[in-house]
C-alpha cells in the first residue's frame, strides 16, 4: 500500500507541478480591452450603444454614469450604483440606479439630502447598508456626517455628532480594514481616517515619500477602491497606479498606466475585475499573482507527506484492538505525549493567525500565553486523579457516572459538533493562504491535507497521531526559529527590527482599562487565557485522551508540564514573528501582498516569496504540520467519543473488531463533514480566524468546562439542573454573539460562571435520586 502511495506522489511531482527549481511570486497588472464610447450626448443624456455581453453592459453603465457629470459622487455596492446630484432647488439628492434603469435614463429611487445654505458635500461612502455623507459648512468651516439607512423605510437622515472635528474640504473616500476595524479613509491635500466604532477622525501621517503634492491633488479628484485585505488602490499623477497599505501606513507605486492619464478617474469592481473610466475611455484590468511554488519546494513537501503516511502504515500493524486505537498501549513515553499535547494545541491558527495578529496590531493577546502554566497544577491536582482512577476512555463517561446519561450524550454531541467545526477552520486556514500565495486551487489544498491526515490517523490510531505529532512538533519549533532568523536578517538586523516596531507601538502588551468589550488585560488573561485553557485541559477529549496513554498519573503530569514549558517560549517566537514581519514590510513596502484576501496569509506569503527554495518548502511543511497535528487529534478524539458514548454505550455487546471498524468509519465521516464545511468557508469572507476560533471555543465548550467543574467541586448540584443550565447558557451566548456586549474572549469565562450560577438557582426545582458520589467529586475523593 505504501508503495502505491509513493508512486502516486511521484506522479504529482513530475507531471502536475511545474518543473522549476526556484519558486517566486510577483504581481503584474494585465490590461484588457479599451472601450471607447463616442456616442454619448454631451448634454448628459445617454445615447445607448447595444452591447450583448454582461460585462459590456456593466461597462456601459459605469461609463454613462461617469459622463453625466465629472464632479458627481458615484458610489457602488453589490446591488446598485448611487449618484449624488444637485436638483433645481439647489438641494442635493441621492439617486439609486441599476444597469437597466441607467440605460433607460431613469432613477429607481431618490433621497433628498438635507443641507444648509453654506453646506457642501465633500464625499460619501456606503457601509453596512447605509450611506454616509461628509458635509462641510463653508461659513464656519466645520464638518459633519449624515447617515441614511438603505434598508429602513423611514428615509430619515441621521446626524452623527463627531467626537473630533476636522476641516476636510475635499478628497476621495474608500472603506478598508486597518487590521482592527473597518475605517473610512479620505485622501486629499491632507488625509484622514474615520472610525465607525469610536466616531472619531484621525489625521493620517503618510509614512512614504511616494505621495508628491501632485499625486495628492489628483487623488483627491479621483476615486479609490479597496484592494485585497488591507490595501487601497487609486490613480495618481504621471500615470502612477498607487496602493496604500492600511497597516503599515505606506504608499507604494504598483505600476504605471499604459495610456494617457485623465482627471476625474472612476475605479469600479465587477466580478473580480477592475475598471478605470476616464474622459472618453473605459479600461479593464486584473491584478494577478503570477507566482509558483517550485519543484524543490514541492519535493520537500511531498517527502513530508510520505513520512506522515508511513507513520500511519507502521502503527496500523500494531493497532489490533479498539483499546489500542483509542489510548494506545498505555506505555507511550510521557515526553512524547507532552510534545503531542503541544502540537495538538498549536494548530495552523497559532502558526498563521498569531503572526497575523501581531503584524496588524500588537502584543495585547500575549498574556493569555501564561495561562497554561497556571492551569497545569490545577489540572494535575484536581482533575487528573478522577480521569485516571475511573478507568474511562471517553471523558464524557465521567459525566454519566457523576450526573446522568442525558448529560453524557449532550456533552459528547456538542464536543463532536465542535470538532467538526474546528476541523473545518483548521483545514481551511492554511489552504486559503497557500492557495493565495502559490496559485494552487484551494479545493485541491483542502482535499490533499484532509486526505493525508485521514489516512495516517485512521490507520494507526492514537499512537500514530501522537508520534506524528512528535515529528510535527520538531518541524514546528525548528521552522519558527528559522523564520525569526531569516526575517530579522532580511530587515537589517535585530536593532532595526526592534526600532521600527517600537516606533509603531507594536510591543504594546498591557491595557488595564476595565472595558469588557475590548482586548484589555482582564479580558485576555482571565477570559481568553485562564477560562479557555481550563476548558481545553479539563473537558476536551482531544487532550483528556492523552492522559490515558501514559503508564501512570505521575507520567501524565510530566506530560502536562512539558507541554506548558514548551508552549510559552514557542508562543513568544510566534508573537515576535508577526512583529518582525511588520518591520520587514514597513521597510520594504513594494514587497507587500496586494491580492491576498485573508490576513492570516501574511506569514506564508513571506515564506514562499522571501525565503530560498527548499527552506520555503520546509517551512510550508511546518504549516501543514501545524494543521495536520491538530486535525489528526480532532479526527481520532471525535471518533473515540462517538464510538464510546453512542455505539458502545447503547450496544455494550458489540465485538471489538466491529468497534474498531466503527471508530475508523466515524473518523472518516467526521473528517468529510469538516472538509465540506471548509469548502463552504472558502466562499466566505472572514476577517480574523484567530477571533473566530476563540469565539467558537467559548460558544461551544464553555458549558462542557462548567459541567466538569460542577461535577468535581459542587456535589449538591444534580444532573438535570446542570444540563438545563448549560442549555440555557448556550442559548444566551449565541443570542448575544453579534451584539458586542462583551469581547469574544469572554464567552468562555461567561459561560462557566453563568452555568454554575443558573445550576444553583435550578437545583431546588430538580429532585432526583441521590447518586453515590464516592470517588466522583473532590469532597469524596478519599473514598476511591
XYZ file of C-alpha atoms in Angstrom:
784
model
C 0.000 0.000 0.000
C 2.795 2.395 0.924
C 4.482 1.728 -2.414
C 1.313 2.680 -4.303
C 1.071 5.921 -2.311
C 4.707 6.750 -3.106
C 4.097 6.220 -6.833
C 1.062 8.499 -6.634
C 3.088 11.343 -5.087
C 5.864 10.809 -7.623
C 3.279 11.228 -10.378
C 2.093 14.508 -8.813
C 5.663 15.743 -8.520
C 6.721 15.018 -12.100
C 3.524 15.676 -14.028
C 1.196 18.067 -12.231
C 3.648 20.577 -10.791
C 5.858 22.957 -12.784
C 9.433 21.825 -13.188
C 11.009 24.972 -11.759
C 13.869 24.846 -9.286
C 13.033 28.156 -7.616
C 9.557 29.384 -6.808
C 8.968 33.119 -6.530
C 5.836 35.247 -6.698
C 5.407 38.530 -8.487
C 2.490 40.879 -9.144
C 1.506 42.040 -12.610
C -1.286 44.230 -13.925
C -2.857 42.826 -17.073
C -4.859 45.368 -19.086
C -7.761 44.194 -21.191
C -9.745 45.856 -23.963
C -10.129 49.613 -24.129
C -13.743 50.670 -24.584
C -14.176 53.964 -26.439
C -17.697 55.422 -26.377
C -18.165 58.280 -28.782
C -21.946 58.081 -28.906
C -22.593 59.937 -25.665
C -24.694 63.062 -25.769
C -22.579 65.753 -24.091
C -25.690 67.342 -22.592
C -25.921 64.459 -20.187
C -28.493 62.146 -21.788
C -27.112 58.749 -22.661
C -27.239 57.589 -26.224
C -27.192 53.823 -25.720
C -24.932 51.599 -27.761
C -26.076 47.956 -27.840
C -23.687 45.594 -26.117
C -24.745 41.988 -25.666
C -22.159 40.782 -23.173
C -22.892 41.114 -19.463
C -19.571 42.771 -18.778
C -20.061 45.113 -21.701
C -23.401 46.202 -20.319
C -21.822 46.900 -16.959
C -19.003 48.865 -18.562
C -21.510 50.936 -20.459
C -23.383 51.628 -17.223
C -20.234 52.832 -15.498
C -19.264 54.969 -18.459
C -22.646 56.659 -18.781
C -22.697 57.485 -15.090
C -19.224 58.890 -15.351
C -20.093 61.087 -18.316
C -23.199 62.656 -16.790
C -21.024 64.913 -14.632
C -17.359 64.521 -13.815
C -17.913 66.141 -10.402
C -20.722 63.777 -9.448
C -20.073 61.484 -6.466
C -20.699 57.916 -7.593
C -20.945 55.048 -5.115
C -21.193 51.334 -5.750
C -22.302 48.401 -3.650
C -23.237 44.837 -4.504
C -26.661 45.507 -5.968
C -26.849 49.108 -7.132
C -24.999 52.261 -8.128
C -25.656 55.516 -6.286
C -25.147 59.029 -7.576
C -25.279 62.293 -5.650
C -26.663 65.097 -7.799
C -27.930 68.677 -7.424
C -31.549 69.328 -8.289
C -33.153 72.579 -9.405
C -33.921 73.871 -5.911
C -30.240 73.785 -5.005
C -30.514 70.771 -2.725
C -28.690 67.507 -3.176
C -30.305 64.166 -3.938
C -29.033 60.622 -3.634
C -30.225 58.724 -6.689
C -30.293 54.932 -6.917
C -29.709 53.179 -10.242
C -29.186 49.726 -11.590
C -27.966 48.825 -15.052
C -31.396 48.728 -16.607
C -32.590 51.998 -15.105
C -29.447 53.838 -16.208
C -29.826 52.596 -19.761
C -33.464 53.674 -19.663
C -32.410 57.056 -18.297
C -34.402 56.854 -15.067
C -33.653 56.778 -11.360
C -35.093 53.908 -9.340
C -35.324 55.850 -6.112
C -34.121 59.207 -4.811
C -33.453 60.582 -1.341
C -33.149 64.273 -0.676
C -30.020 65.115 1.328
C -30.784 67.879 3.852
C -28.134 70.588 3.703
C -27.939 74.169 4.941
C -27.206 77.196 2.753
C -23.474 77.058 3.457
C -23.024 73.285 3.389
C -21.389 71.412 0.550
C -20.879 67.691 0.108
C -17.218 66.733 0.394
C -17.537 63.000 -0.236
C -19.700 59.983 0.591
C -19.473 56.242 1.077
C -21.608 53.150 1.650
C -21.099 50.986 4.745
C -23.286 48.327 6.363
C -26.335 49.135 4.209
C -26.097 52.840 4.998
C -24.929 55.876 3.044
C -22.593 58.220 4.924
C -22.251 61.759 3.550
C -19.495 64.074 4.745
C -20.568 67.742 4.714
C -18.553 70.914 5.167
C -20.055 74.163 6.417
C -18.151 76.722 4.363
C -19.186 79.557 6.716
C -17.779 78.185 9.987
C -15.587 75.598 8.222
C -16.730 72.583 10.282
C -17.529 69.072 9.072
C -20.452 66.882 9.990
C -21.686 63.442 8.862
C -25.212 62.437 7.906
C -26.292 58.825 7.560
C -29.206 57.226 5.725
C -30.171 53.591 6.218
C -30.887 51.928 2.873
C -32.889 49.111 4.466
C -35.127 51.321 6.586
C -38.373 52.705 5.208
C -38.391 55.973 7.149
C -35.953 57.784 4.772
C -34.645 59.868 7.665
C -31.119 61.258 7.571
C -29.426 60.887 10.938
C -26.867 63.469 12.005
C -23.776 61.930 13.561
C -22.166 64.106 16.203
C -18.427 63.806 15.728
C -16.239 63.369 18.792
C -13.487 65.156 16.880
C -13.904 67.643 14.045
C -11.621 68.176 11.083
C -11.765 70.758 8.319
C -11.910 68.398 5.361
C -12.823 70.311 2.208
C -12.223 67.692 -0.498
C -10.926 64.205 -1.113
C -11.797 60.783 -2.451
C -13.005 58.207 0.046
C -12.905 54.450 0.500
C -13.592 51.972 3.286
C -10.942 49.399 4.142
C -9.947 47.376 7.192
C -6.851 48.509 9.113
C -6.358 45.189 10.887
C -8.574 46.061 13.847
C -11.704 47.569 12.319
C -13.207 48.995 9.142
C -12.071 52.585 8.554
C -13.406 55.319 6.276
C -10.337 56.824 4.598
C -10.380 60.212 2.868
C -7.372 61.177 0.751
C -6.795 64.753 -0.367
C -4.328 67.538 0.364
C -4.489 66.084 3.836
C -5.570 62.519 4.591
C -7.913 61.385 7.350
C -9.305 58.172 8.804
C -12.739 57.872 10.415
C -13.541 55.100 12.918
C -17.150 53.962 12.847
C -16.598 52.297 16.222
C -15.333 55.355 18.126
C -16.917 58.001 15.857
C -13.596 59.807 15.638
C -11.472 61.369 12.882
C -7.716 60.972 12.919
C -5.273 62.725 10.658
C -3.008 60.318 8.779
C 0.714 60.815 8.788
C 1.752 59.398 5.443
C 4.913 57.381 6.047
C 6.190 57.374 2.481
C 7.763 59.786 0.024
C 5.720 58.235 -2.783
C 2.917 60.799 -2.475
C 4.006 64.054 -4.033
C 1.750 67.103 -3.879
C 0.850 66.425 -7.489
C -0.202 62.891 -6.622
C -2.218 64.082 -3.623
C -4.088 66.689 -5.666
C -5.012 64.184 -8.343
C -6.078 61.508 -5.862
C -8.473 63.991 -4.256
C -10.225 64.398 -7.637
C -10.320 60.677 -8.417
C -11.803 57.655 -6.702
C -10.282 54.818 -4.707
C -11.314 51.225 -4.065
C -10.293 48.553 -1.542
C -7.769 46.027 -2.827
C -7.204 42.705 -1.070
C -7.185 42.564 2.722
C -5.520 45.828 3.791
C -4.800 47.772 0.586
C -6.392 50.746 -1.178
C -5.968 51.326 -4.918
C -6.018 54.774 -6.519
C -4.647 56.667 -9.525
C -2.126 59.440 -9.017
C -0.227 61.830 -11.235
C 2.228 60.935 -14.015
C 0.346 57.721 -14.724
C 1.076 56.329 -11.251
C -1.021 53.401 -10.011
C -0.858 53.861 -6.240
C -1.510 51.455 -3.388
C -1.913 52.432 0.263
C -1.393 49.755 2.931
C -3.602 50.429 5.941
C -1.477 48.500 8.455
C 1.960 49.962 7.708
C 0.589 53.349 6.570
C 2.740 53.217 3.446
C 2.014 54.369 -0.114
C 3.634 52.438 -2.935
C 3.654 52.785 -6.720
C 2.309 49.495 -8.052
C 2.766 50.364 -11.706
C 2.112 52.849 -14.497
C -0.896 53.415 -16.709
C -0.177 52.203 -20.263
C -2.222 55.081 -21.689
C -2.830 58.794 -21.177
C -3.979 59.718 -17.684
C -7.050 61.885 -17.164
C -8.633 63.719 -14.282
C -11.786 62.532 -12.524
C -10.976 58.836 -12.944
C -13.543 56.396 -11.584
C -12.481 53.000 -10.264
C -15.040 50.182 -10.107
C -15.011 46.457 -9.494
C -17.181 43.842 -11.133
C -16.775 40.058 -10.918
C -13.193 40.159 -9.600
C -12.108 42.594 -12.303
C -11.215 46.270 -12.021
C -12.374 49.075 -14.325
C -10.993 52.577 -14.792
C -13.100 55.187 -16.535
C -11.574 58.387 -17.842
C -12.757 61.235 -20.057
C -13.598 59.134 -23.092
C -12.458 55.563 -22.420
C -13.005 52.607 -20.132
C -10.070 50.370 -19.294
C -10.363 46.991 -17.597
C -7.509 45.306 -15.786
C -6.649 42.473 -13.421
C -4.004 42.359 -10.716
C -2.563 38.871 -10.827
C -0.368 36.753 -8.623
C 1.959 35.049 -11.105
C 3.909 33.073 -8.562
C 4.652 29.400 -8.442
C 5.850 27.145 -5.682
C 8.710 25.464 -7.490
C 9.931 21.916 -7.965
C 12.300 21.810 -4.978
C 9.667 23.100 -2.567
C 7.126 20.584 -3.832
C 9.680 17.802 -3.460
C 10.247 18.598 0.237
C 6.513 18.919 0.850
C 5.767 15.565 -0.764
C 8.545 13.857 1.206
C 6.888 15.173 4.354
C 3.535 13.760 3.224
C 5.114 10.370 2.577
C 6.688 10.400 6.054
C 3.335 11.057 7.731
C 1.573 8.290 5.814
C 4.437 5.904 6.601
C 3.862 6.547 10.320
C 0.193 5.628 9.888
C 1.027 2.450 7.962
C 3.612 1.419 10.584
C 1.259 1.798 13.545
C -1.654 0.197 11.682
C 0.219 -3.092 12.022
C 0.323 -2.615 15.817
C -3.260 -1.404 16.241
C -5.237 -4.613 16.555
C -7.921 -3.627 19.080
C -10.216 -0.719 19.752
C -8.430 -0.003 23.035
C -5.127 0.366 21.185
C -6.863 2.640 18.663
C -8.267 4.884 21.430
C -5.488 5.018 24.053
C -2.629 3.004 22.534
C -0.635 0.531 24.557
C -0.772 2.711 27.653
C 3.020 2.820 27.638
C 3.678 5.799 25.394
C 6.620 7.834 26.761
C 5.480 10.835 28.769
C 7.715 13.196 26.789
C 6.125 12.066 23.514
C 2.654 12.668 24.985
C 3.753 16.125 26.178
C 5.003 17.073 22.715
C 1.783 15.650 21.243
C -0.346 17.880 23.502
C 1.801 20.845 22.480
C 1.493 20.048 18.751
C -2.258 19.471 19.075
C -2.948 22.808 20.765
C -0.541 24.641 18.438
C -2.524 24.449 15.225
C -2.317 26.403 11.993
C -4.312 29.024 13.868
C -1.234 29.546 16.059
C 1.274 29.205 13.231
C -0.520 31.667 10.957
C -3.094 33.619 12.953
C -0.861 34.789 15.818
C 1.810 36.275 13.496
C -1.022 37.882 11.519
C -2.486 39.316 14.720
C 0.767 40.920 15.848
C 1.511 42.073 12.304
C -1.700 44.091 12.160
C -1.876 45.075 15.844
C 0.334 44.413 18.892
C 1.009 42.018 21.792
C -2.195 42.630 23.765
C -3.170 38.963 23.368
C 0.118 37.635 24.716
C -0.850 37.462 28.456
C -3.097 34.505 27.626
C 0.075 32.506 26.857
C 0.907 32.257 30.578
C -2.397 30.568 31.355
C -1.201 27.002 30.738
C 1.448 27.342 33.487
C -1.309 28.459 35.879
C -3.854 25.872 34.764
C -1.380 22.935 34.718
C -1.142 22.471 38.535
C -4.945 22.803 38.812
C -5.482 20.052 36.243
C -2.836 17.796 37.770
C -4.113 18.088 41.340
C -7.892 18.301 40.956
C -8.833 16.761 37.601
C -6.252 14.177 36.551
C -6.864 11.790 39.509
C -10.518 11.385 38.529
C -9.766 10.665 34.883
C -7.032 8.134 35.689
C -8.812 6.345 38.541
C -12.190 5.838 36.854
C -10.682 3.728 34.055
C -12.594 5.514 31.291
C -11.828 6.049 27.601
C -14.109 8.971 26.819
C -14.010 11.965 29.147
C -17.792 12.156 28.959
C -18.165 8.766 30.634
C -17.383 10.653 33.834
C -20.408 12.899 33.301
C -22.751 9.887 33.193
C -21.211 8.460 36.363
C -21.474 11.830 38.111
C -24.769 13.105 36.655
C -26.817 11.040 34.185
C -26.874 9.591 30.677
C -28.521 12.664 29.136
C -25.652 14.870 30.276
C -23.105 12.475 28.768
C -24.917 12.282 25.409
C -25.430 16.046 25.215
C -21.806 16.811 26.077
C -20.372 14.256 23.677
C -22.642 15.522 20.881
C -21.610 19.108 21.484
C -17.965 18.082 21.507
C -18.290 16.234 18.189
C -20.012 19.253 16.620
C -17.202 21.468 17.898
C -14.610 19.066 16.474
C -16.228 19.154 13.036
C -16.281 22.955 13.139
C -12.686 23.056 14.369
C -11.580 20.668 11.635
C -13.166 22.971 9.064
C -11.420 26.105 10.391
C -8.038 24.432 10.895
C -8.290 22.853 7.440
C -9.465 25.961 5.632
C -6.978 28.466 7.077
C -3.719 27.126 5.598
C -5.492 26.057 2.425
C -6.730 29.535 1.567
C -3.377 31.087 2.434
C -1.370 28.603 0.383
C -3.839 28.872 -2.459
C -3.478 32.654 -2.477
C 0.300 32.776 -2.467
C 1.068 29.740 -4.650
C -1.816 29.888 -7.110
C -2.816 26.303 -6.273
C -6.526 25.554 -6.311
C -7.998 25.955 -2.821
C -10.143 22.833 -3.221
C -7.039 20.831 -4.053
C -5.250 22.186 -0.955
C -8.176 21.319 1.306
C -8.535 17.892 -0.256
C -4.861 16.880 -0.050
C -4.466 17.969 3.604
C -7.627 16.194 4.763
C -6.887 13.051 2.746
C -3.340 12.558 4.043
C -4.297 13.307 7.649
C -7.255 10.965 7.415
C -5.092 8.129 6.079
C -2.470 8.106 8.820
C -4.815 8.945 11.728
C -7.428 6.294 10.890
C -4.857 3.644 10.026
C -2.622 3.927 13.076
C -4.977 5.211 15.770
C -3.869 7.387 18.666
C -0.251 6.144 18.636
C 0.158 7.207 15.009
C -1.363 10.547 15.973
C 0.993 11.000 18.945
C 4.198 10.039 17.124
C 3.083 12.057 14.104
C 2.667 14.980 16.499
C 6.201 14.462 17.778
C 7.625 14.723 14.256
C 5.416 17.712 13.512
C 6.306 19.363 16.822
C 10.006 19.382 15.957
C 9.223 20.725 12.473
C 7.078 23.473 14.013
C 9.693 24.602 16.525
C 12.537 24.440 14.018
C 10.501 26.293 11.410
C 9.563 29.047 13.863
C 13.159 29.637 14.972
C 14.427 29.609 11.396
C 11.726 32.105 10.388
C 12.745 34.613 13.046
C 16.381 34.450 11.978
C 15.548 34.997 8.306
C 13.002 37.793 8.839
C 15.295 39.736 11.168
C 18.288 39.353 8.842
C 16.232 40.481 5.824
C 15.039 43.548 7.791
C 18.560 44.676 8.598
C 19.268 43.106 11.976
C 17.634 42.912 15.378
C 18.174 46.587 16.239
C 16.494 47.774 13.044
C 13.618 45.341 13.568
C 13.027 46.443 17.154
C 13.341 50.164 16.339
C 10.727 50.098 13.566
C 8.329 48.018 15.659
C 8.794 50.165 18.770
C 8.142 53.391 16.845
C 4.818 51.904 15.716
C 3.949 50.797 19.293
C 3.847 47.160 18.147
C 5.030 45.855 21.536
C 2.054 47.204 23.481
C 1.383 44.403 25.959
C -0.964 45.530 28.737
C -4.169 47.516 28.844
C -5.575 47.672 32.370
C -8.734 49.620 31.499
C -11.952 47.984 32.709
C -13.566 47.614 29.307
C -15.052 44.180 28.724
C -15.665 44.907 25.028
C -12.001 45.374 24.123
C -8.928 43.120 24.441
C -7.858 44.531 27.809
C -5.639 42.595 30.222
C -8.628 41.359 32.238
C -10.409 40.068 29.141
C -7.333 38.401 27.640
C -5.815 36.906 30.782
C -8.922 35.678 32.599
C -11.220 35.106 29.624
C -9.054 34.040 26.704
C -6.329 32.640 28.965
C -7.407 31.034 32.228
C -11.009 30.164 31.293
C -10.318 28.841 27.782
C -7.270 26.851 28.930
C -9.226 25.341 31.813
C -11.955 24.315 29.377
C -9.453 22.776 26.957
C -7.400 20.802 29.503
C -10.370 19.506 31.537
C -13.188 18.827 29.077
C -11.676 18.461 25.598
C -11.491 14.779 24.669
C -8.571 15.609 22.363
C -6.412 16.492 25.390
C -8.012 14.313 28.085
C -7.476 11.252 25.881
C -3.719 11.864 26.128
C -3.882 11.439 29.914
C -4.717 7.747 29.454
C -1.845 6.927 27.079
C 0.954 7.014 29.684
C 1.753 4.363 32.271
C 0.825 6.375 35.366
C -0.692 9.551 36.721
C 2.784 10.846 37.543
C 3.951 10.466 33.939
C 0.745 12.083 32.677
C 1.555 15.007 35.000
C 5.011 15.300 33.468
C 3.393 15.421 30.012
C 1.189 18.345 31.022
C 4.138 20.262 32.490
C 6.312 19.586 29.437
C 3.592 20.940 27.184
C 3.433 24.158 29.213
C 7.191 24.607 29.320
C 7.431 24.182 25.536
C 4.376 26.285 24.704
C 5.373 29.545 26.384
C 8.723 30.167 24.623
C 7.332 28.933 21.303
C 4.407 31.351 21.588
C 6.881 34.175 22.263
C 8.536 33.264 18.963
C 5.257 33.295 17.031
C 4.186 36.625 18.500
C 7.567 38.082 17.568
C 7.332 36.705 14.007
C 4.328 38.960 13.319
C 6.099 41.993 14.779
C 9.230 41.274 12.744
C 7.076 40.909 9.614
C 5.671 44.390 10.244
C 9.196 45.834 10.429
C 10.219 43.997 7.271
C 7.260 45.167 5.187
C 7.406 48.684 6.613
C 10.934 48.879 5.298
C 10.045 47.114 2.032
C 6.514 48.282 1.068
C 6.987 47.213 -2.556
C 7.040 43.583 -1.359
C 3.661 43.763 0.387
C 0.935 41.391 -0.833
C -1.833 43.090 -2.823
C -4.119 40.275 -3.917
C -4.237 38.456 -0.582
C -7.825 38.188 0.653
C -7.089 36.894 4.146
C -4.926 38.494 6.848
C -3.627 35.108 8.014
C -1.755 34.684 4.741
C 0.961 37.222 5.586
C 3.386 34.694 7.123
C 3.000 32.086 4.334
C 3.382 34.935 1.843
C 6.749 35.824 3.337
C 7.825 32.183 3.480
C 7.084 31.495 -0.150
C 8.264 34.800 -1.605
C 11.249 35.778 0.517
C 12.827 32.515 1.600
C 15.205 30.487 -0.565
C 13.846 27.483 -2.424
C 13.988 24.443 -0.197
C 13.629 26.442 3.006
C 10.290 27.698 1.719
C 9.246 24.087 1.174
C 10.410 23.111 4.655
C 8.507 25.949 6.325
C 5.438 25.249 4.226
C 5.695 21.696 5.538
C 5.695 23.265 9.022
C 2.382 24.959 8.197
C 0.991 21.620 7.098
C 2.433 20.049 10.261
C 0.612 22.619 12.408
C -2.592 21.805 10.566
C -2.287 18.048 10.486
C -1.223 17.643 14.128
C -4.457 19.283 15.250
C -6.529 17.688 12.513
C -5.424 14.136 13.297
C -6.131 14.595 17.017
C -9.563 16.019 16.272
C -10.449 13.108 13.985
C -9.260 10.489 16.475
C -10.917 12.065 19.510
C -14.233 12.657 17.718
C -14.323 9.032 16.541
C -13.456 7.904 20.090
C -16.290 9.986 21.551
C -18.808 8.696 19.011
C -17.795 5.042 19.383
C -17.649 5.058 23.194
C -20.506 7.427 24.045
C -23.001 6.263 21.440
C -22.227 2.946 19.761
C -20.655 1.072 22.686
C -22.923 2.741 25.266
C -26.126 1.558 23.605
C -24.669 -1.707 22.286
C -22.313 -2.924 25.029
C -22.075 -6.400 23.494
C -20.529 -5.195 20.241
C -17.402 -7.178 19.407
C -14.052 -5.456 19.404
C -13.468 -5.855 15.674
C -16.752 -4.095 14.902
C -15.922 -1.384 17.439
C -12.553 -0.747 15.767
C -14.217 -0.591 12.353
C -16.834 1.817 13.721
C -14.095 4.080 15.088
C -12.345 4.245 11.723
C -15.543 4.811 9.738
C -16.766 7.516 12.135
C -13.366 9.224 11.830
C -13.757 9.267 8.052
C -17.272 10.726 8.334
C -16.170 13.422 10.794
C -13.275 14.407 8.522
C -15.521 14.505 5.450
C -18.056 16.727 7.234
C -15.274 19.089 8.328
C -13.909 19.121 4.786
C -17.315 20.008 3.342
C -17.638 22.922 5.786
C -14.092 24.024 4.917
C -15.054 24.090 1.233
C -18.124 26.141 2.151
C -15.928 28.562 4.145
C -13.868 29.171 1.017
C -16.764 31.228 -0.305
C -16.996 33.445 2.783
C -15.022 36.455 3.930
C -13.620 36.000 7.442
C -11.537 38.887 8.759
C -9.725 37.005 11.521
C -9.710 33.254 12.089
C -7.946 33.834 15.400
C -11.005 35.745 16.615
C -13.422 33.288 15.023
C -11.771 30.232 16.575
C -11.644 31.729 20.078
C -15.282 32.728 19.709
C -16.191 29.113 18.928
C -14.260 27.875 21.973
C -16.412 29.998 24.248
C -19.685 29.272 22.485
C -19.322 25.515 22.064
C -17.229 24.368 25.006
C -17.784 26.725 27.958
C -20.721 24.565 29.043
C -18.565 21.432 28.887
C -15.905 23.035 31.070
C -18.606 24.102 33.522
C -20.031 20.559 33.738
C -16.697 19.048 34.758
C -16.083 21.850 37.241
C -19.556 21.410 38.756
C -19.183 17.640 38.802
C -15.919 17.706 40.761
C -16.432 20.664 43.110
C -20.217 21.033 43.646
C -21.668 17.710 44.818
C -25.043 19.247 45.704
C -25.874 20.101 42.085
C -27.665 17.305 40.266
C -27.508 16.304 36.622
C -30.787 17.739 35.314
C -30.103 21.126 36.893
C -26.586 21.254 35.441
C -27.672 20.132 31.979
C -30.559 22.632 31.851
C -28.182 25.388 32.944
C -25.749 24.515 30.137
C -28.515 24.626 27.527
C -29.890 27.956 28.786
C -26.406 29.435 28.925
C -25.596 28.322 25.370
C -28.826 29.854 24.082
C -27.947 33.107 25.825
C -24.379 33.211 24.493
C -25.461 32.515 20.916
C -28.122 35.236 21.173
C -25.604 37.923 22.244
C -22.800 36.799 19.928
C -23.263 39.690 17.472
C -24.391 42.356 19.954
C -20.888 43.412 21.076
C -21.903 43.292 24.734
C -18.670 41.610 25.752
C -15.475 40.734 23.913
C -15.466 37.312 22.235
C -12.627 36.249 24.567
C -15.055 36.486 27.495
C -17.522 33.912 26.163
C -15.686 31.008 27.846
C -15.491 32.654 31.276
C -19.046 33.999 30.997
C -20.319 30.545 30.042
C -18.674 28.858 33.035
C -19.844 31.460 35.569
C -23.399 31.646 34.199
C -23.772 27.858 34.053
C -22.696 27.453 37.683
C -24.958 30.329 38.789
C -28.001 29.013 36.925
C -27.308 25.474 38.204
C -27.536 26.670 41.808
C -30.774 28.503 41.078
C -32.346 25.482 39.348
C -31.149 22.831 41.807
C -34.131 23.122 44.209
C -36.510 22.510 41.292
C -34.894 19.217 40.266
C -35.422 16.491 42.808
C -33.686 13.364 41.617
C -32.348 10.231 43.216
C -29.120 10.906 45.059
C -26.200 9.114 43.462
C -23.298 7.527 45.240
C -20.575 10.128 44.692
C -17.684 8.158 46.140
C -14.641 8.882 44.001
C -16.651 11.189 41.702
C -16.106 14.591 43.315
C -13.423 16.273 45.358
C -15.360 16.148 48.620
C -15.440 12.354 48.484
C -12.001 11.891 46.950
C -10.748 9.684 49.822
C -13.403 7.079 49.170
C -11.972 5.615 45.961
